[in-house]
CSV table of C-alpha atoms in Angstrom, one decimal:
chain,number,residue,atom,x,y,z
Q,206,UNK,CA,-34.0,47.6,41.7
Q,207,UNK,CA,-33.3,44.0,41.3
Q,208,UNK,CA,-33.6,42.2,44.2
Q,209,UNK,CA,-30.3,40.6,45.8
Q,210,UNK,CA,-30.1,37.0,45.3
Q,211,UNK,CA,-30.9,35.0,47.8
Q,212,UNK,CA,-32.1,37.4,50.4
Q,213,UNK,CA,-35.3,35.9,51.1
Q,214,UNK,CA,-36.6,35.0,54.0
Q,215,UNK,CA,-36.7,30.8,53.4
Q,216,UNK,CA,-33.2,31.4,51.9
Q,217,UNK,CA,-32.3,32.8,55.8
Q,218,UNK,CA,-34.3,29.8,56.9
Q,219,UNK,CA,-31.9,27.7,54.9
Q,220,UNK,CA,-28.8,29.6,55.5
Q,221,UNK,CA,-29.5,29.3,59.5
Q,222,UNK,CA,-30.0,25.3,59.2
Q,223,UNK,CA,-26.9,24.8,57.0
Q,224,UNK,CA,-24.5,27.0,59.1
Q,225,UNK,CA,-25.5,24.7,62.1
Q,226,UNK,CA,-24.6,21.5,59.9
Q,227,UNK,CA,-21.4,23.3,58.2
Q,228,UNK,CA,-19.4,20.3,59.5
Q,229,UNK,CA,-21.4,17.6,58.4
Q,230,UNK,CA,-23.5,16.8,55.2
Q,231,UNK,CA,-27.2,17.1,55.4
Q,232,UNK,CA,-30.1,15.5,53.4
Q,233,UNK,CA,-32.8,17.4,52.1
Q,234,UNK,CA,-35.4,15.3,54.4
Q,235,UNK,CA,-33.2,16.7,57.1
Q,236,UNK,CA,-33.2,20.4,56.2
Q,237,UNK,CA,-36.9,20.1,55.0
Q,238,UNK,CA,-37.3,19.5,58.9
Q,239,UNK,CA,-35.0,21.9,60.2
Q,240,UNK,CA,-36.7,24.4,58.3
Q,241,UNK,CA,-40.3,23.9,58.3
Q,242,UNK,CA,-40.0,25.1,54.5
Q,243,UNK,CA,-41.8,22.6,51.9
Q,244,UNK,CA,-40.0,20.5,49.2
Q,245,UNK,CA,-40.8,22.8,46.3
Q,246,UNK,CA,-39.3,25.8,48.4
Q,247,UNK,CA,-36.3,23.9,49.5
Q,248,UNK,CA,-34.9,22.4,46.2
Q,249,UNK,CA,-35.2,25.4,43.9
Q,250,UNK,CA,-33.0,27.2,46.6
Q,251,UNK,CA,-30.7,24.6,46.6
Q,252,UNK,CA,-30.5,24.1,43.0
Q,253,UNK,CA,-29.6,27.7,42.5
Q,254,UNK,CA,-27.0,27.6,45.9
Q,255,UNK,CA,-25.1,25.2,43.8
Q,256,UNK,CA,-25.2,26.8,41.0
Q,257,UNK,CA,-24.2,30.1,42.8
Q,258,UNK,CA,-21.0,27.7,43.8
Q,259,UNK,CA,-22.1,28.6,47.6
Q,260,UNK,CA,-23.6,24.6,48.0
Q,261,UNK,CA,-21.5,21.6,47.3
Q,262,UNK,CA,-23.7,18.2,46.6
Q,263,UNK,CA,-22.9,14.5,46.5
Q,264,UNK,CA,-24.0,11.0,46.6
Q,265,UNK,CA,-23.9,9.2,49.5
Q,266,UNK,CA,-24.0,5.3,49.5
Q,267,UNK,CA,-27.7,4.6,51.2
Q,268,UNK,CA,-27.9,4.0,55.0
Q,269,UNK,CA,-30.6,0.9,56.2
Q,270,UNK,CA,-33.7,1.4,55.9
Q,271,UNK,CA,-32.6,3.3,53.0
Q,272,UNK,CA,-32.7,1.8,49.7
Q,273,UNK,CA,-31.2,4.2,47.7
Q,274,UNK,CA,-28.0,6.5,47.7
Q,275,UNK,CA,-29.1,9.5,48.6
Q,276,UNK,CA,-28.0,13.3,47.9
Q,277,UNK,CA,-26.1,15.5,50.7
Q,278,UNK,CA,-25.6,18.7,50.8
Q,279,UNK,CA,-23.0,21.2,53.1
Q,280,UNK,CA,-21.9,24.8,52.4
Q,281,UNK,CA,-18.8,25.8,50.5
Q,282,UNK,CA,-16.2,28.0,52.2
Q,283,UNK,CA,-17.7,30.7,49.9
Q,284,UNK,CA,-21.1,29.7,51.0
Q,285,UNK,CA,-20.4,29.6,54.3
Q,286,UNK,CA,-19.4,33.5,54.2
Q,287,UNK,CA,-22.0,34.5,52.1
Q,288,UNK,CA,-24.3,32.8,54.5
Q,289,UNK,CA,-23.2,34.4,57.5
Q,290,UNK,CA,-23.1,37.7,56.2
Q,291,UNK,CA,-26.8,37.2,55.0
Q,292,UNK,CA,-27.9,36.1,58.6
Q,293,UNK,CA,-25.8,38.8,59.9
Q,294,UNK,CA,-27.4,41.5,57.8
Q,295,UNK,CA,-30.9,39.9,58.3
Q,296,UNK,CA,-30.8,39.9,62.0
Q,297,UNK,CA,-29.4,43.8,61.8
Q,298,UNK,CA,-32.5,44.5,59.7
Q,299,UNK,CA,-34.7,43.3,62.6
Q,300,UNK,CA,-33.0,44.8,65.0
Q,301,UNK,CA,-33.9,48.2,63.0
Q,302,UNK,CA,-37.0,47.7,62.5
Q,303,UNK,CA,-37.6,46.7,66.0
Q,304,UNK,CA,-36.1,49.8,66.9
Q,305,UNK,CA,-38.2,51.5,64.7
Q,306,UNK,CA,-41.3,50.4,65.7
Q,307,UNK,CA,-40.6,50.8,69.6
Q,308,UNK,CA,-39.8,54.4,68.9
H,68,UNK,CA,-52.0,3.9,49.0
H,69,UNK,CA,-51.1,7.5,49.4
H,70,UNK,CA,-47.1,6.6,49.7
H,71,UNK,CA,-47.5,4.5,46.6
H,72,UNK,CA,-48.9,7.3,44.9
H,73,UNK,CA,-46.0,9.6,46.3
H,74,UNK,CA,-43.2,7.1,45.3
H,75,UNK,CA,-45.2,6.3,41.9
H,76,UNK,CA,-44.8,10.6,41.6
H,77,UNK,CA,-41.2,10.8,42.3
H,78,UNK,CA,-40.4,7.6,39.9
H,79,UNK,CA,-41.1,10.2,36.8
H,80,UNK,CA,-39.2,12.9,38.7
H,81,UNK,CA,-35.7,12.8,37.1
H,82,UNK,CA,-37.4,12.7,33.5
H,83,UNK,CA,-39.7,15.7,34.6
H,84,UNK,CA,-36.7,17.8,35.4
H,85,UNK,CA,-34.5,19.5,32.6
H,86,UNK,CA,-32.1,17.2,30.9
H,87,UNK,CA,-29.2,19.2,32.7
H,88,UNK,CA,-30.7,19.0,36.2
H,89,UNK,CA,-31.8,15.2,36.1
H,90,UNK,CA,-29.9,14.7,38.9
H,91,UNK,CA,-31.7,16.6,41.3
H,92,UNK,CA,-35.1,14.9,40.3
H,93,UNK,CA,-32.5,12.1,41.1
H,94,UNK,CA,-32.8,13.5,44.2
H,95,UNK,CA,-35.8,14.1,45.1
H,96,UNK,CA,-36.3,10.7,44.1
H,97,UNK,CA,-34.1,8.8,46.5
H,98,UNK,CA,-35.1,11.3,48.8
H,99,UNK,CA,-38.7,10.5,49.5
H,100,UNK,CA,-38.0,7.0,50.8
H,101,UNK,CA,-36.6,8.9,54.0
H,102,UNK,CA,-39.9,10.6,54.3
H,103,UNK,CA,-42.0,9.4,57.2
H,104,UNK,CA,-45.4,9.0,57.0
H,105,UNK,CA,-47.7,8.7,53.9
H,106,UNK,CA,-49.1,12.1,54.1
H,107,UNK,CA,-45.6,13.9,54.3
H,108,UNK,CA,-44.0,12.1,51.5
H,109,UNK,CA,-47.5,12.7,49.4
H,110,UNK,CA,-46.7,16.6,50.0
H,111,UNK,CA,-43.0,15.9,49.7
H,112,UNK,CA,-43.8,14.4,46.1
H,113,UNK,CA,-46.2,17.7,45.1
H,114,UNK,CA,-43.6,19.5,45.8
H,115,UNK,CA,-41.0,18.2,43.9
H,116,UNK,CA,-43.4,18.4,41.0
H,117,UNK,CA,-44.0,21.9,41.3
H,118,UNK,CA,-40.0,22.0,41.3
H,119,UNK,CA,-39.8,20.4,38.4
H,120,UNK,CA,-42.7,22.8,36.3
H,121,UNK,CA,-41.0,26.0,37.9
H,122,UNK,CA,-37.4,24.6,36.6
H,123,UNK,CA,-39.1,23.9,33.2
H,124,UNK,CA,-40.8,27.6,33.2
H,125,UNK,CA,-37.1,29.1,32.9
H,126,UNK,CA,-36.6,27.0,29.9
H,127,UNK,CA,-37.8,28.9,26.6
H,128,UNK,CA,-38.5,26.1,24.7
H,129,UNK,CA,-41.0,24.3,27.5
H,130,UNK,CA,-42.8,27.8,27.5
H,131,UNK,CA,-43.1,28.2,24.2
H,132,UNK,CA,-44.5,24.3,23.6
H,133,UNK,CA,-47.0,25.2,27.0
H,134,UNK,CA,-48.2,28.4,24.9
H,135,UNK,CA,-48.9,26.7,22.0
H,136,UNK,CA,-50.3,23.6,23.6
H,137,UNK,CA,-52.9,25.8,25.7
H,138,UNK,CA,-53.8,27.8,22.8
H,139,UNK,CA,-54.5,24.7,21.1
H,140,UNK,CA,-56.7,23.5,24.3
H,141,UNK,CA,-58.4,26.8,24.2
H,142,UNK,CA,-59.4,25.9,20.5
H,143,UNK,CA,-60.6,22.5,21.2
H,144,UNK,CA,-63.0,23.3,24.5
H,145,UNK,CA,-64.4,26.3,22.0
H,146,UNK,CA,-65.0,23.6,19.0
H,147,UNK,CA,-66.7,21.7,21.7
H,148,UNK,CA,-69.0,24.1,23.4
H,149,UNK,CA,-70.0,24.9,19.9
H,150,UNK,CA,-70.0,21.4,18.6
H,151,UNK,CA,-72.9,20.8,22.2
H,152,UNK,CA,-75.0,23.5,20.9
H,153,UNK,CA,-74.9,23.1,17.3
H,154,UNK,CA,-77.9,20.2,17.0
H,155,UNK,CA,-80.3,22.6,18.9
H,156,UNK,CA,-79.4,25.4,16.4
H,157,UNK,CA,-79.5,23.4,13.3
H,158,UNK,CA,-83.3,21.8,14.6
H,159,UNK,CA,-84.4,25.7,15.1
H,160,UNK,CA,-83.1,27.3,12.2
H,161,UNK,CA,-80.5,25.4,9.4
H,162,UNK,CA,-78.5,28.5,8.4
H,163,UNK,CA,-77.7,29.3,11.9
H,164,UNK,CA,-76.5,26.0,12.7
H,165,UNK,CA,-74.4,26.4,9.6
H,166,UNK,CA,-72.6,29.0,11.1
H,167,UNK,CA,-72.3,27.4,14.1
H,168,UNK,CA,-71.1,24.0,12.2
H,169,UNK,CA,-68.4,26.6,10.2
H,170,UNK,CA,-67.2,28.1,13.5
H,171,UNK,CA,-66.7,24.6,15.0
H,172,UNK,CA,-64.5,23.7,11.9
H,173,UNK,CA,-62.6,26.9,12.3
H,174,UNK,CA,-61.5,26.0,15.5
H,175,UNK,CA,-60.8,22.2,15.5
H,176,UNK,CA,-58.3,22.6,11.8
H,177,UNK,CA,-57.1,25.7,13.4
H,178,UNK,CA,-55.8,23.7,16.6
H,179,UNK,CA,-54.9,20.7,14.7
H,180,UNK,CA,-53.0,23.0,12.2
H,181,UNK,CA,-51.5,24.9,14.7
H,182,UNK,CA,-50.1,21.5,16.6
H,183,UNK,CA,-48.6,20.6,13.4
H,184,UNK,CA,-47.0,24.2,12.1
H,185,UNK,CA,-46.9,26.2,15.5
H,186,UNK,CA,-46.9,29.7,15.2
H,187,UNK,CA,-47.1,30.0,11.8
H,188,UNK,CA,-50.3,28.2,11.2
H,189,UNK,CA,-51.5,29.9,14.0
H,190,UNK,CA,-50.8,33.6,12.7
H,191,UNK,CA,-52.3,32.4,9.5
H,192,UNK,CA,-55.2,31.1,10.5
H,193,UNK,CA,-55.8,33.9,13.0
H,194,UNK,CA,-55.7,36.6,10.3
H,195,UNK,CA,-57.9,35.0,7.9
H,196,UNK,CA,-60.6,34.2,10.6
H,197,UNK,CA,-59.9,38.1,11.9
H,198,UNK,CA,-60.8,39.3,8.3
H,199,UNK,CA,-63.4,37.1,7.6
H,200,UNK,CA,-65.4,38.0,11.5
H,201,UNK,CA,-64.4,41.7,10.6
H,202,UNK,CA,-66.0,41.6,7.1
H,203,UNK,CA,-69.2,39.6,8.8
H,204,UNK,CA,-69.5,42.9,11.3
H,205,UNK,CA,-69.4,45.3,8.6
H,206,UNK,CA,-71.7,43.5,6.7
H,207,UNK,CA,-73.8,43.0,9.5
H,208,UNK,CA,-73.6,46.5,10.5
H,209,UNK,CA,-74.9,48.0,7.4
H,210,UNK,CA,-77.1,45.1,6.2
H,211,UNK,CA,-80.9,46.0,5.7
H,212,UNK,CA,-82.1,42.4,6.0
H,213,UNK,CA,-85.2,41.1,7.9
H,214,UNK,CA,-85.1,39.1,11.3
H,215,UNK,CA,-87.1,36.8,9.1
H,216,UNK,CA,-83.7,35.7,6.7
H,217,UNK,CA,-81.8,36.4,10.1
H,218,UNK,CA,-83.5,34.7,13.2
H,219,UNK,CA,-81.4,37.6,14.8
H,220,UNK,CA,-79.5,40.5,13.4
H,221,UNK,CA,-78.2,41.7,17.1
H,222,UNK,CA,-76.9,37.6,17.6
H,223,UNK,CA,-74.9,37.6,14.7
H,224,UNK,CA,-73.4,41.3,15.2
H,225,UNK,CA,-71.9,40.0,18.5
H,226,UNK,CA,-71.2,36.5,17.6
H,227,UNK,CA,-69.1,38.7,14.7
H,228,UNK,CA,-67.7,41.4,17.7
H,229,UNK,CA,-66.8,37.7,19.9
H,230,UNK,CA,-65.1,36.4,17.2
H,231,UNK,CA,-62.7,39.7,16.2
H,232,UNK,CA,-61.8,39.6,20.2
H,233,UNK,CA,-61.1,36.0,19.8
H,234,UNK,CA,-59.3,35.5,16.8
H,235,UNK,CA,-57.6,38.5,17.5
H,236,UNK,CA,-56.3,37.3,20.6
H,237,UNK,CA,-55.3,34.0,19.3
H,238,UNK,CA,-53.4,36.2,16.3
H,239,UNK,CA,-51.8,38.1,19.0
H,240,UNK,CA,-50.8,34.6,20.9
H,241,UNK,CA,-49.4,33.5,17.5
H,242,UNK,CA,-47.0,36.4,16.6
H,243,UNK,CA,-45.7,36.0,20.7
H,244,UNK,CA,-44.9,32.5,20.3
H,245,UNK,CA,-43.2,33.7,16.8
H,246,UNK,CA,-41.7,36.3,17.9
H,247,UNK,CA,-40.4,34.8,21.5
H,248,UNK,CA,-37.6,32.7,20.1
H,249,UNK,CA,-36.2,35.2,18.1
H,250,UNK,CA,-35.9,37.6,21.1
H,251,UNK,CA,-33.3,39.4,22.8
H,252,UNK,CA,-34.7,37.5,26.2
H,253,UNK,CA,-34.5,34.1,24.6
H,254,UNK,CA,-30.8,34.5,23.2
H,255,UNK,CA,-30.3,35.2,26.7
H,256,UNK,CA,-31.6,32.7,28.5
């Protein structure tokens, strides 16, 4: 059975970061650090986020010390459904599995 | 020296990602100036490499130019392990190092061939070297000659038996690079 898309655990790790920055933009330094996850975990799930339509991305005019614009990211109303209900349905699956190891 | 070498890595990042993503090399880019500390931004810039092969790897045509490329590789470091032993041979015993000197050439105009032609060459080269190591074996097999023409007859059966696996494999690479683009999965994809 194919697996459901972004269900996995760093996308969670993601999801959980973004939905506490849902009113603000975020860089990828910045959700890199939120999230522990590395950069070649972090930007594939983000490329396919916005592809999914759930991330929206956009250049923001660079900040001293930086020298460059740099790329921000935030949910999409869509995304920011989607993400809750995948947190939701994670934490419900630990809470089973707790369960079912305590019994 | 480390966060030269990370900002020297994410300079070639847009051109490394797939013309359609070059922005999020872009990115990545910009991105590792807001890294602190050399270290981080040297694993920062690994990463966005590995990005940037795994976002290649869904392209067809980047897999089919990797095949072809490592086949042609493989070639090359077999022409060259022969081409290390072949003046040892030849010294002991001529005909051998004939062989050996015939195998090397195999190889080399079969990987320059196939970097010019692709699959093509590939499958044809493949099958001719295929026919010609199966005819050796069989030859081999029922031959009734002395180990004094043939330094030894055992050698040659498996040099004959190594090079059906090989060539056989590098036929069966060839038809999967020929076959790949004209796939259900690449028409897809």
């Amino acid at each position: 059975m194919p697996r459901k898309p972004h269900s996995s655990k760093q996308a969670a790790l993601l999801f959980g970061a973004l939905i506490e920055s849902a009113d603000r933009w975020s860089h990828g330094y910045d959700l890199l650090k939120q999230t522990g996850l590395k950069s070649g975990t972090l930007y594939p799930l983000l490329i396919r986020l916005e592809a999914d339509g759930l991330l929206e991305a956009e250049w923001h005019p660079p900040v001293p010390p930086a020298r460059a614009p740099r790329h921000a990211y935030r949910l999409t109303s869509d995304g920011l459904s989607f993400a809750h209900a995948m947190v939701a349905a994670r934490a419900t699956r630990a809470q089973a599995s707790q369960r079912g190891s305590a019994t | 020296m480390k966060s030269k070498i990370a900002r020297m890595v994410a300079d070639q990042l847009p051109q490394l990602m797939p013309d359609d993503q070059r922005q999020w090399g872009a990115a990545m880019r910009s991105e590792i100036y807001a890294v602190e500390g050399a270290n981080s931004a040297l694993v920062f810039a690994i990463g966005c490499i590995w990005t940037c092969f795994n976002e290649r790897m869904k392209e067809m045509e980047f897999k089919l130019k990797l095949g072809r490329y490592a086949m042609v590789a493989y070639m090359i470091i077999v022409a060259i392990l022969l081409s290390a032993s072949v003046s040892n041979i030849y010294q002991t015993h001529a005909p051998s190092g004939m062989v050996f000197i015939g195998l090397m050439v195999a190889f080399s105009a079969t990987a320059f061939w196939t970097i010019l032609r692709g699959a093509d060459a590939l499958i044809q080269a493949a099958s001719s070297m295929l026919i010609l190591n199966l005819s050796a074996y069989v030859m081999l097999q029922s031959t009734s000659v002395g180990n004094d023409v043939w330094v030894n007859l055992d050698f040659y059966r498996a040099l004959a038996l190594e090079g059906i696996g090989i060539w056989g494999a590098l036929l069966l690479g060839g038809i999967a690079l020929w076959w790949l683009p004209r796939s259900k999965y690449a028409q897809a994809t």
